[in-house]
Short mmCIF file of C-alpha atoms and ligand atoms in Angstrom, two decimals:
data_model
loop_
_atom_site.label_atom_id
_atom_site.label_comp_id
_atom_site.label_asym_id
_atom_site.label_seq_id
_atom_site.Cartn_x
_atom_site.Cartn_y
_atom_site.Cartn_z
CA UNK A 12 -13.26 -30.96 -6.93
CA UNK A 13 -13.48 -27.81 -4.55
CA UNK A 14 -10.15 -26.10 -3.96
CA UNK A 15 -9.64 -25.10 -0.26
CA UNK A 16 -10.36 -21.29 -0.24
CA UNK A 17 -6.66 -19.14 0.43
CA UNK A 18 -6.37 -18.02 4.22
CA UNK A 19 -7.59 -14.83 5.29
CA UNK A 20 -5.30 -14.82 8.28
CA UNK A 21 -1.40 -14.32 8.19
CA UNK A 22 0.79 -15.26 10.79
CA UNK A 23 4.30 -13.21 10.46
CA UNK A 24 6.97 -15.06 12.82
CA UNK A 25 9.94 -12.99 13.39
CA UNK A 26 13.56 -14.84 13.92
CA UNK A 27 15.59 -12.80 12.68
CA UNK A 28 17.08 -11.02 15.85
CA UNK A 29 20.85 -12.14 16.90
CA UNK A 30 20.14 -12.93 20.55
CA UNK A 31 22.38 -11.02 22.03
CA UNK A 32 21.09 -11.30 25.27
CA UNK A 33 21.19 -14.68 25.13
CA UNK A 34 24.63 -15.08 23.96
CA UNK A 35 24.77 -17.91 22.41
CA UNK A 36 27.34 -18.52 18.79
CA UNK A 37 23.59 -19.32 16.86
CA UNK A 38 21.20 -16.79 16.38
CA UNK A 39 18.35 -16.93 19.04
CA UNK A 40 15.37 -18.77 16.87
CA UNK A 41 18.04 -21.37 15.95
CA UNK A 42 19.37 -22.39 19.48
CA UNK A 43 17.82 -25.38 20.75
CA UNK A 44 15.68 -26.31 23.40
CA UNK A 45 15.45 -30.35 24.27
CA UNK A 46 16.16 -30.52 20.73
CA UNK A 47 14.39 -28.75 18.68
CA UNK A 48 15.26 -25.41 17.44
CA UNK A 49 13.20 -21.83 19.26
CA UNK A 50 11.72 -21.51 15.80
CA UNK A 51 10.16 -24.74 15.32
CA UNK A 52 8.75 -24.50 18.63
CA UNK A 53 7.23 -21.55 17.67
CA UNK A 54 5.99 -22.44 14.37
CA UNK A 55 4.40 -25.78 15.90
CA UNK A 56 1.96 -23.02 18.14
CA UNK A 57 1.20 -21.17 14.62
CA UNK A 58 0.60 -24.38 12.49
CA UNK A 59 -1.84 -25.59 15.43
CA UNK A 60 -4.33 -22.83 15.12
CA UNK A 61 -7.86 -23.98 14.44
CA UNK A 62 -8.00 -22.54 10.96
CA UNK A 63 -5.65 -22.76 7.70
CA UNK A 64 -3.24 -19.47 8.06
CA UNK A 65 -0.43 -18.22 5.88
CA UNK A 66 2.82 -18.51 7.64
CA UNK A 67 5.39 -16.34 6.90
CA UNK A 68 9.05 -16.75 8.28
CA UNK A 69 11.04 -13.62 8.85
CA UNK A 70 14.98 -15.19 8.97
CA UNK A 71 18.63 -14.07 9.68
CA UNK A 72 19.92 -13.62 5.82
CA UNK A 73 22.16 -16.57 5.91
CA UNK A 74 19.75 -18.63 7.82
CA UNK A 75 17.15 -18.44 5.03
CA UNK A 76 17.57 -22.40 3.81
CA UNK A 77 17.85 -23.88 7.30
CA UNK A 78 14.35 -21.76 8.34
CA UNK A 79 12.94 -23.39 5.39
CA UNK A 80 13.84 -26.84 6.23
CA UNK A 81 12.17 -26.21 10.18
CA UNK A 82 9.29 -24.76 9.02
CA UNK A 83 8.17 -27.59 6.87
CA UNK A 84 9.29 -30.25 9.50
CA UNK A 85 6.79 -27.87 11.47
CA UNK A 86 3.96 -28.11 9.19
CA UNK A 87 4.13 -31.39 8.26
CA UNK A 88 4.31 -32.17 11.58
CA UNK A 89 0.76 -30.09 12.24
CA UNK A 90 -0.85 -31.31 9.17
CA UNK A 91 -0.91 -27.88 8.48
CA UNK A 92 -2.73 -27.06 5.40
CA UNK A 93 -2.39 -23.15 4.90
CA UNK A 94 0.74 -21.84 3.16
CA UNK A 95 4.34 -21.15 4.49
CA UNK A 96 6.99 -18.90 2.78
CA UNK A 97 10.64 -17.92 4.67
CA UNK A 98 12.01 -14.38 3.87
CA UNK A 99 15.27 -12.71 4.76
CA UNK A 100 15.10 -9.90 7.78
CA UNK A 101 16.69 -6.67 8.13
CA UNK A 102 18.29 -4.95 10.95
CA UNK A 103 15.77 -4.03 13.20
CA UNK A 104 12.79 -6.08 14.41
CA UNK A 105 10.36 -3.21 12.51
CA UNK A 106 12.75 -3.95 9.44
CA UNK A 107 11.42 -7.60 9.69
CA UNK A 108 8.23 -7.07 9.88
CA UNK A 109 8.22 -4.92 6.99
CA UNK A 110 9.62 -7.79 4.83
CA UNK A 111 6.51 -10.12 6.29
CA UNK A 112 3.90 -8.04 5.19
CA UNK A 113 5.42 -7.67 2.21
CA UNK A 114 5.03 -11.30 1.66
CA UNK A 115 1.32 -11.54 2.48
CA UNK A 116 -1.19 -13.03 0.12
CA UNK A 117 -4.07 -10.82 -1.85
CA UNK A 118 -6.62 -12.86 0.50
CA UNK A 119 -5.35 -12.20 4.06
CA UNK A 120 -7.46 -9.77 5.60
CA UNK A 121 -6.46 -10.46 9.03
CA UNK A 122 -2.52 -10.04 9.94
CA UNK A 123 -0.63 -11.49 13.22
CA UNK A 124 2.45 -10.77 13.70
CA UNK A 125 4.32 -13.00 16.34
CA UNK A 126 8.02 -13.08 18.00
CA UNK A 127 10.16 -16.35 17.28
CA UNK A 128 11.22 -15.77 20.80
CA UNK A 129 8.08 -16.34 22.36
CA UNK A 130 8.90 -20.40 22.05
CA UNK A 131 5.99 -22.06 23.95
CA UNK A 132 2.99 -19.69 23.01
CA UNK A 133 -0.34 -22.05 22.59
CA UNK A 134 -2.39 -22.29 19.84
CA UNK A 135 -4.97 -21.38 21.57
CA UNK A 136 -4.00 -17.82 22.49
CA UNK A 137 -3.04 -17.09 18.64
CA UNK A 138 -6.70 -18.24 17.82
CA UNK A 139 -8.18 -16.07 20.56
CA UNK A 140 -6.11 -13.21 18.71
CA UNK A 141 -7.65 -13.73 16.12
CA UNK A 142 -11.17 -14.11 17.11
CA UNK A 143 -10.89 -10.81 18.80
CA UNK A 144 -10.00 -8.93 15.58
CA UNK A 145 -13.08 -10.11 13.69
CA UNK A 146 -15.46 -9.55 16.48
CA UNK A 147 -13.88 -5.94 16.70
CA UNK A 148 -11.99 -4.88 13.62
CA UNK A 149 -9.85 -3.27 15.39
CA UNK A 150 -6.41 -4.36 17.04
CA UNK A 151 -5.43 -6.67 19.65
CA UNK A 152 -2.87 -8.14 21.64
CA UNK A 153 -2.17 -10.29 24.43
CA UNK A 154 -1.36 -8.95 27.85
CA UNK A 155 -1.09 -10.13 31.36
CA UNK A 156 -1.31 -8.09 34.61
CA UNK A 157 1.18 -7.16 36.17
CA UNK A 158 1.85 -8.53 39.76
CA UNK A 159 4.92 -6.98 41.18
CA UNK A 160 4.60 -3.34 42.59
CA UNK A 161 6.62 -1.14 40.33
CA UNK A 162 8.21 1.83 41.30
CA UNK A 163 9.78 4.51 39.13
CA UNK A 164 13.37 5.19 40.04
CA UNK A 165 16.15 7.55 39.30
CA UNK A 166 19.57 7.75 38.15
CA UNK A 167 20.94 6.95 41.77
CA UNK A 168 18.19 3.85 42.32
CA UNK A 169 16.43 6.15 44.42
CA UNK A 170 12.93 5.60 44.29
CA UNK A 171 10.88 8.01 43.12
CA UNK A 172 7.25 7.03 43.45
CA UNK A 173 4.89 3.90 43.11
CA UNK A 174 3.75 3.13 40.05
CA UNK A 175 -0.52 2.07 39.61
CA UNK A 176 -0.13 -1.14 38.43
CA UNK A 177 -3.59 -1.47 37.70
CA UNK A 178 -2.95 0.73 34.81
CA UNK A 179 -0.17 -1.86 33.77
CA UNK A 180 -0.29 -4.90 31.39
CA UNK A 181 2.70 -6.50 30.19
CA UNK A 182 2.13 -7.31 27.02
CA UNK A 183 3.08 -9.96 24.47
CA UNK A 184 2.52 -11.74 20.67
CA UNK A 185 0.78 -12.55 18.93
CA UNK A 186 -0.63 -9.13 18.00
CA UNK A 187 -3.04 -9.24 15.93
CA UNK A 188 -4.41 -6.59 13.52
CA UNK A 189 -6.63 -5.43 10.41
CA UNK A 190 -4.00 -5.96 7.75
CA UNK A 191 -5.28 -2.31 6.24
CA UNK A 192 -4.59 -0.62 9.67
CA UNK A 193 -0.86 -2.83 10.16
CA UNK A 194 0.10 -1.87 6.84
CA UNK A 195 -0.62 2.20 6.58
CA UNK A 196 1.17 2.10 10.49
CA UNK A 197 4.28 0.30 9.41
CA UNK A 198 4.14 2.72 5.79
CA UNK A 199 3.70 6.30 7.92
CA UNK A 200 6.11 5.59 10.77
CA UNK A 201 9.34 5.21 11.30
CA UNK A 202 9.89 5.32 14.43
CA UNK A 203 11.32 2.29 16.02
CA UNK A 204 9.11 0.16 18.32
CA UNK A 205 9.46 -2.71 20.19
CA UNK A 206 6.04 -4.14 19.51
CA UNK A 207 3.53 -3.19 16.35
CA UNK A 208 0.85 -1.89 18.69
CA UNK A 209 2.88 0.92 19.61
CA UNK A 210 3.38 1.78 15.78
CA UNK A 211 -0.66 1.15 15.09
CA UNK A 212 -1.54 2.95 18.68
CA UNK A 213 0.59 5.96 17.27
CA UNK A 214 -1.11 5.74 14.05
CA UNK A 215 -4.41 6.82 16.20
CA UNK A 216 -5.88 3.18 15.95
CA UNK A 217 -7.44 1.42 19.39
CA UNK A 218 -5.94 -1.75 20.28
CA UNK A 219 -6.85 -3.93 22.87
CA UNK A 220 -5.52 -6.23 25.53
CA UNK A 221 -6.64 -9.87 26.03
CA UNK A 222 -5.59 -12.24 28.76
CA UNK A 223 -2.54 -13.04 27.60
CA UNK A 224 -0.49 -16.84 28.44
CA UNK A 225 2.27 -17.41 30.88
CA UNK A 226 3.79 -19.89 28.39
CA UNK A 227 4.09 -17.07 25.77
CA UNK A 228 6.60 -14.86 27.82
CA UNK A 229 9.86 -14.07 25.50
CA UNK A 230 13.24 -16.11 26.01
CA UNK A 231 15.47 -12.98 26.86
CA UNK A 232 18.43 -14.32 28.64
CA UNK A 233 19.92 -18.13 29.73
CA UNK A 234 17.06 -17.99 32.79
CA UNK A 235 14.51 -17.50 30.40
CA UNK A 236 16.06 -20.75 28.69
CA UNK A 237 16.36 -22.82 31.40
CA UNK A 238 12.71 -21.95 32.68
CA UNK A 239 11.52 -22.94 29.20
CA UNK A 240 13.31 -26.23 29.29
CA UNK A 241 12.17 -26.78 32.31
CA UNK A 242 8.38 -26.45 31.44
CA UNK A 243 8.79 -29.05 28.84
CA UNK A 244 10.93 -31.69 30.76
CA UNK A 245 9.36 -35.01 30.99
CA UNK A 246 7.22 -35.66 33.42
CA UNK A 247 8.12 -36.80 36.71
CA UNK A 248 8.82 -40.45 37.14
CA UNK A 249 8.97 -40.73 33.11
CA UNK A 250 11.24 -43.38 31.74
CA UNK A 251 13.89 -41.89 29.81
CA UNK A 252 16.63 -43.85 27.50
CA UNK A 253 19.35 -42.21 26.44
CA UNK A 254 21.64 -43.31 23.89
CA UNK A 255 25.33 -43.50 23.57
CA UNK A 256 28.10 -43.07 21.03
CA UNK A 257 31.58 -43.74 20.24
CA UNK A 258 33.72 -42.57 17.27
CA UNK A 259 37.57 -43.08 16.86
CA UNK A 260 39.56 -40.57 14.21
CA UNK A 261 43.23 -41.09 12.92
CA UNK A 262 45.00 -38.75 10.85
CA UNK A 263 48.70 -38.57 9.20
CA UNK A 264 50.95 -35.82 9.62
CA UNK A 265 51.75 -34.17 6.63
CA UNK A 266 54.47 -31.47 6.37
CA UNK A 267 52.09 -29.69 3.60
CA UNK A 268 49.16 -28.99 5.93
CA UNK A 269 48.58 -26.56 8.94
CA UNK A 270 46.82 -27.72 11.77
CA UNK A 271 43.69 -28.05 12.39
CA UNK A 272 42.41 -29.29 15.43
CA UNK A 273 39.21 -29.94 17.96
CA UNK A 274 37.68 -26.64 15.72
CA UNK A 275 40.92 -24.50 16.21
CA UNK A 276 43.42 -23.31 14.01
CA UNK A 277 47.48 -24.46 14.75
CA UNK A 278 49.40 -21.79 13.58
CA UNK A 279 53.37 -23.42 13.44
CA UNK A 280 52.06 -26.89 14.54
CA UNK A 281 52.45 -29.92 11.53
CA UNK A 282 49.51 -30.30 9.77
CA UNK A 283 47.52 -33.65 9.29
CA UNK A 284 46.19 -34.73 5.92
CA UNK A 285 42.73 -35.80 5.20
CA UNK A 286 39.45 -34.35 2.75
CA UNK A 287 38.40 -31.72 4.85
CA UNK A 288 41.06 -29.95 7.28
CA UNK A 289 41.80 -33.51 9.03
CA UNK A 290 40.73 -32.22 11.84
CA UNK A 291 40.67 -35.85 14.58
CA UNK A 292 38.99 -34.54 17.19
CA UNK A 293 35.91 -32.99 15.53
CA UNK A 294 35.82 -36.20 13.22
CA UNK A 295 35.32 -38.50 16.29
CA UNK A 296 32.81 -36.46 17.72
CA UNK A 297 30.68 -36.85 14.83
CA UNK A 298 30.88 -40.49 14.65
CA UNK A 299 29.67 -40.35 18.23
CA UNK A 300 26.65 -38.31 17.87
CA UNK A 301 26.05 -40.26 14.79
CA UNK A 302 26.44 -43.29 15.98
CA UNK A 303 24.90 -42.46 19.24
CA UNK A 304 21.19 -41.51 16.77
CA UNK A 305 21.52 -44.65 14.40
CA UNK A 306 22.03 -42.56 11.38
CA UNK A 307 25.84 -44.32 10.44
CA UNK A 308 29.35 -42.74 10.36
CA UNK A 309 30.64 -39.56 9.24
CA UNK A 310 31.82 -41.04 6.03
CA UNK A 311 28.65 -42.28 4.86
CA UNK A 312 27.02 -38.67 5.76
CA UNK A 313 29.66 -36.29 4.20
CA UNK A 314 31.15 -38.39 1.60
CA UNK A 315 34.69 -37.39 0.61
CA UNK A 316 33.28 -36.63 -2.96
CA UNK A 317 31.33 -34.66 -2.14
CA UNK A 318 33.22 -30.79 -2.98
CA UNK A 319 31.13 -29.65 0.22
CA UNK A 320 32.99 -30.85 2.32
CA UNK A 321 36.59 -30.66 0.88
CA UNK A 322 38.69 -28.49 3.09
CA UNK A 323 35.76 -27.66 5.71
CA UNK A 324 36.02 -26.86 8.90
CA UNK A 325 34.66 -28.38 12.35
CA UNK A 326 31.48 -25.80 12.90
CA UNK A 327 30.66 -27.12 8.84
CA UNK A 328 30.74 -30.49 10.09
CA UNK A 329 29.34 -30.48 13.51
CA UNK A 330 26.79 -27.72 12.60
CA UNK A 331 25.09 -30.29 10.15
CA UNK A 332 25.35 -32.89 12.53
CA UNK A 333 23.16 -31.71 14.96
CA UNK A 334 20.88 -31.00 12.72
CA UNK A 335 20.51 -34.47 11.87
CA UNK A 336 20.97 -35.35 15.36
CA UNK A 337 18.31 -32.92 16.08
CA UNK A 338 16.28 -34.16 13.11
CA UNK A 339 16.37 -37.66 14.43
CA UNK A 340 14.32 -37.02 17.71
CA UNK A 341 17.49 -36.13 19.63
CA UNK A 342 19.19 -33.59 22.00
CA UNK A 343 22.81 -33.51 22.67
CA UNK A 344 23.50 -34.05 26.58
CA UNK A 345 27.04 -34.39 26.32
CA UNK A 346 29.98 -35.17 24.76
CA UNK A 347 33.49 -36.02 25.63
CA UNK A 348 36.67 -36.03 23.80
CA UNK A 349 40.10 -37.65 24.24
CA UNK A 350 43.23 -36.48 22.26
CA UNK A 351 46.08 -38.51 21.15
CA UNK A 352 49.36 -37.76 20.15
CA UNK A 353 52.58 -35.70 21.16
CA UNK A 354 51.66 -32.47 19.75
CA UNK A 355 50.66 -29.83 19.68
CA UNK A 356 50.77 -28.85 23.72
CA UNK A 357 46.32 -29.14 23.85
CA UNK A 358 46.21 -27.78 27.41
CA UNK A 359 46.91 -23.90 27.21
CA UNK A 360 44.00 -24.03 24.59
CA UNK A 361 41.69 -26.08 26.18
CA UNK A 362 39.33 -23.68 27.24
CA UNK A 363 39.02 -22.09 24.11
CA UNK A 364 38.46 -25.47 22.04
CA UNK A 365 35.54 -26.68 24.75
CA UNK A 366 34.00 -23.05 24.17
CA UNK A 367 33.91 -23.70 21.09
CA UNK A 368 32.32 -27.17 20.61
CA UNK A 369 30.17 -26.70 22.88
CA UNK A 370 29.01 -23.45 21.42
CA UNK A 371 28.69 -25.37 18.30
CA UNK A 372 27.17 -28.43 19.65
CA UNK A 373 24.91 -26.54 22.23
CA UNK A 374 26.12 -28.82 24.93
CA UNK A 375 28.82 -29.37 27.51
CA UNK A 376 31.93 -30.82 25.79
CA UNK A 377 35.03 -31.64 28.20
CA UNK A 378 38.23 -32.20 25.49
CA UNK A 379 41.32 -34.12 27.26
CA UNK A 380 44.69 -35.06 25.79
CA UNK A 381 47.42 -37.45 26.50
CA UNK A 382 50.45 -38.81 24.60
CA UNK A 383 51.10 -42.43 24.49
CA UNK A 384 54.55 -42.67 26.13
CA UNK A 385 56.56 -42.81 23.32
CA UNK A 386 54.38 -46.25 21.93
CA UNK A 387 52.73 -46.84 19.09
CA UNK A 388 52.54 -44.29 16.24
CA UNK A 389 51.18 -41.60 18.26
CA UNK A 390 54.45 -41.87 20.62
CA UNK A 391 56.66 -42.12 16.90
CA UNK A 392 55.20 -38.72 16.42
CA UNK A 393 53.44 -40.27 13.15
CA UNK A 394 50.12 -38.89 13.64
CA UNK A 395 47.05 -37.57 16.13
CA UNK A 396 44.31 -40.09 17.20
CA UNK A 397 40.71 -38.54 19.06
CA UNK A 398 38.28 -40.78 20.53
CA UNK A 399 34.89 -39.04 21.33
CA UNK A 400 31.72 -40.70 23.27
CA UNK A 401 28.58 -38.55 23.27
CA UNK A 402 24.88 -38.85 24.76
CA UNK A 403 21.78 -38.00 23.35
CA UNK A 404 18.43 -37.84 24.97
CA UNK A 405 14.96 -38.29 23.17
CA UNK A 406 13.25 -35.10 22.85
CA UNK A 407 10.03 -34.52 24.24
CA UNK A 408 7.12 -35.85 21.98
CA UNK A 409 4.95 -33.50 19.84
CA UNK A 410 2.97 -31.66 22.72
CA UNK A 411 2.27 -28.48 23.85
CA UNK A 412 2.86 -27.58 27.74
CA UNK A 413 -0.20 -27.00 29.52
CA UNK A 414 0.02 -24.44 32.58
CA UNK A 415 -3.55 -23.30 34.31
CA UNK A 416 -4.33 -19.73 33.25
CA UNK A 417 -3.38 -17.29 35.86
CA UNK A 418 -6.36 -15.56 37.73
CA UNK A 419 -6.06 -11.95 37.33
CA UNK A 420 -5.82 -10.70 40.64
CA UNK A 421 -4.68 -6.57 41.96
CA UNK A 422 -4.60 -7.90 45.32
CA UNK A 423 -1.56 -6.34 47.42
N1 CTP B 7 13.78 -9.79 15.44
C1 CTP B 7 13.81 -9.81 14.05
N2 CTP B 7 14.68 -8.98 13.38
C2 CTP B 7 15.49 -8.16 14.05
C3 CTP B 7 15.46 -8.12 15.47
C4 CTP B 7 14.57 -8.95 16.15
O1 CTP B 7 13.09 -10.57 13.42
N3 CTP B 7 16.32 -7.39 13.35
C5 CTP B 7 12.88 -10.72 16.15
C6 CTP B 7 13.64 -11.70 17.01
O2 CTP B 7 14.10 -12.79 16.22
C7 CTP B 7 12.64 -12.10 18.07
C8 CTP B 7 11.72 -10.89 18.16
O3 CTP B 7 12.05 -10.04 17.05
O4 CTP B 7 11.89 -13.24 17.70
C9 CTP B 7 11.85 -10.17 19.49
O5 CTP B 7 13.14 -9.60 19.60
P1 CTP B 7 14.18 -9.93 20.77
O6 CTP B 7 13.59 -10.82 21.77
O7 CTP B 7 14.79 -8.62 21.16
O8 CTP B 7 15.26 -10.85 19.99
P2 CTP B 7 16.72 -10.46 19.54
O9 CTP B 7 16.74 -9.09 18.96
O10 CTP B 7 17.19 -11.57 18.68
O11 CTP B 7 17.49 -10.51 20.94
P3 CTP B 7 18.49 -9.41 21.56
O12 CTP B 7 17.69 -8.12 21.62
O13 CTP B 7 18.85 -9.97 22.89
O14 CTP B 7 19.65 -9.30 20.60
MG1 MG B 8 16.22 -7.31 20.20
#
C-alpha cells in the first residue's frame, strides 16, 4: 500500500477577529449566512482546491470546539483528503497568524494564509495562488483594480489631489508565500499589518499581484452581509419549502426561584421551577425550531440528566439549537413568541428580550404577551405559559457562486 505523500501547501484561515464592525453578539466567522456559519463557507473554498492542503484554523479561544466541529463538516463535505487542525488566536490578526504557522507540518513548503472573512472566495483563485508561488518562488496575492477615482483628502474633506489609480490594486487573500520567506517576516517584525504582504514586502521580499475575485471581497459591515446573502440566494423562480414549528412551555411558580424569562433575568419577579432556569419562553422556541427541522423536542435533545444543562440559561439552549438547526440543512427565518401569564409586566422589556433572541438566534424574533383574564391557571396566577412558532428555510445546496471575472479596465 502507498501512503498519500503529506501536503506541501498550508492553508492558514484566520477567524479569530470579534467583528466589530459587523456587530453582531457571535464573533464574525461564526455568524451565519443562509445557514451556514462565515467559517464553513470559507473552509468549503480551501477544502475545494485541486490538491490535498493542510488546513489550519486560527479560532476565538472559546470558540476552539465549535471551529472543530465546522471544519470537519467542511471537509467531509469536500472529500477533502489533506489534514485540518483548529488553534486558539490572539489579539491581533498578526497574533493569529503567528499561532498558524506555528502549527504547520515539516512538509509544507508553500504557506497561504487566508481571512475567514473573505466567505465566498473560489477555489479556484486559492489554486491560482498557489500556482503562482511555484512558478515564481516568490510571493503573491490577489488584487483587483481599482475602479473608482480616488482622491486624497484632508482633515476638513477638502480634497487635496487625485490619486493615479493605475498605480492602485485593492488587494485581498489568499496570500500566498514561500513558507521560509512568511516565517523570517512574521519572526523580524513586529509591526502590525493588516495583510502579510506588507510584513514580507517590508522584509525586502517581492510580492506580486494576480487578478484577484469579486466573490473574495471581505464581509466588513451588515452591507457586506446582505450582498453576500444575496449572491447565494436561490435562483430566480426556484421552488423553495419552508418548514414550520410550534412548541408550547409551562412552568410553576415557585417562591424559591428568581425569574428567568424569554433570556432575561427578573430581579423581584417569582421565580418558576424547572431543570434549567425554567425559563417558558426560550423553552417553546426551541421546540419550534426543533420541531420545525424534524430533529424532536427539547427534552429528547437536552435531557434533564444531563448536568449540562441543569440551571442553564436561554443563549446555552438556543445557541446549541441552531447549531443543530443549522446542522440539519436549515436557516432560521423567523420566529415568534407569545407569553402567558399575569406577571411579570413583559412590555417595558420587550425590546431588550427581542434583541436578545434574535441576537442569539440570528433572526427576527417578535415576543408578545397577554394574560388570560383571570381564567385558567395563568389568570390564578399559578404559573407562565409561552407558545413559540418558528420558520426555517433550506439552505442553499453545496455550491460555489459563480460571477464572470471582471475585465480589467482604466477607462475614465
Ligand atoms: N482576525 C484574527 N484574529 C484577530 C483579528 C482578526 O484571526 N485577532 C481575522 C478575522 O477573523 C478575519 C480576518 O482576520 O477573518 C480579517 O480581519 P477583519 O475583517 O478586520 O475581522 P475582525 O477583526 O473580526 O473585524 P473587526 O475589525 O470589524 O472587529
Ligand atoms: Mg479587524
Amino acid at each position: 500500500m502507498t501512503e498519500t505523500p503529506a501536503p506541501t501547501v498550508g492553508v492558514i484561515v484566520v477567524a479569530a477577529g470579534s467583528g466589530t464592525r459587523l456587530g453582531r453578539s457571535h464573533p464574525k466567522a461564526f455568524v451565519h449566512l443562509q445557514g451556514r456559519t462565515l467559517l464553513e463557507h470559507a473552509l468549503l473554498g480551501v477544502f475545494g482546491m485541486s490538491e490535498a492542503v493542510q488546513v489550519i484554523v486560527v479560532a476565538p479561544e472559546d470558540r476552539v470546539g465549535e471551529a472543530r466541529a465546522v471544519a470537519a463538516d467542511a471537509s467531509a463535505a469536500r472529500e477533502a483528503l489533506g489534514p485540518v487542525s483548529v488553534v486558539a488566536g490572539g489579539t491581533t490578526r498578526q497574533q493569529s497568524v503567528d499561532r498558524g504557522l506555528a502549527a504547520l507540518d515539516a512538509e509544507v513548503e508553500i504557506v497561504l494564509v487566508h481571512d475567514a472573512a473573505r466567505a465566498l472566495t473560489p477555489s479556484d483563485l486559492c489554486d491560482r495562488v498557489v500556482a503562482a508561488v511555484r512558478a515564481t518562488g516568490a510571493g503573491v496575492i490577489p488584487g483587483l483594480a481599482v475602479v473608482d477615482t480616488i482622491k486624497r483628502v484632508d482633515a476638513s474633506d477638502l480634497i487635496l489631489d487625485t490619486v493615479d489609480r493605475a498605480e492602485l490594486s485593492a488587494v485581498q487573500t489568499p496570500q500566498g508565500f514561500p513558507r521560509a520567506v512568511l516565517v523570517a517576516a512574521h519572526d523580524t517584525l513586529a509591526d502590525e499589518a493588516t495583510d502579510d504582504a506588507a510584513l514580507v514586502a517590508a522584509a525586502g521580499h517581492a510580492v506580486r499581484v494576480i487578478e484577484g475575485s469579486p466573490l473574495a471581497f471581505k464581509i466588513t459591515t451588515p452591507n457586506d452581509l446582505e450582498r453576500a446573502g444575496l449572491l447565494l440566494a436561490p435562483a430566480p423562480g426556484a421552488i423553495i419549502v419552508p418548514r414550520i414549528g410550534t412548541g408550547l412551555d409551562v412552568h410553576a411558580f415557585s417562591d424559591t426561584a428568581e425569574l428567568w424569562l424569554a433570556g432575561l433575568n427578573w430581579p423581584g419577579e417569582r421565580g418558576l421551577s424547572g431543570h434549567s432556569d425554567g425559563d417558558v419562553a426560550v423553552h417553546a422556541v426551541c421546540d419550534a425550531l426543533l420541531g420545525a427541522a424534524g430533529l424532536g423536542d427539547i427534552g429528547g435533545i437536552f435531557g434533564t440528566s444531563d448536568a449540562r444543562f441543569a440551571g442553564a440559561h436561554g443563549d446555552v439552549f438556543l445557541t446549541e439549537t441552531l447549531r443543530l438547526v443549522a446542522e440539519a440543512g436549515f436557516a432560521v427565518g423567523n420566529v415568534s413568541v407569545q407569553i402567558i401569564g399575569n406577571r411579570p409586566r413583559f412590555a417595558p422589556r420587550r425590546g431588550e428580550a427581542e434583541a436578545l433572541l434574535a441576537g442569539l438566534l440570528q433572526a427576527p424574533v417578535n415576543i408578545a404577551a397577554t394574560t388570560t383574564d383571570a381564567l385558567g391557571f395563568t389568570g390564578r396566577g399559578e404559573g407562565i405559559a409561552a407558545t413559540a412558532t418558528a420558520l426555517l428555510v433550506p439552505r442553499a445546496p453545496l455550491t460555489r457562486p459563480t460571477v464572470m471575472r471582471p475585465v480589467l479596465s482604466l477607462d475614465v
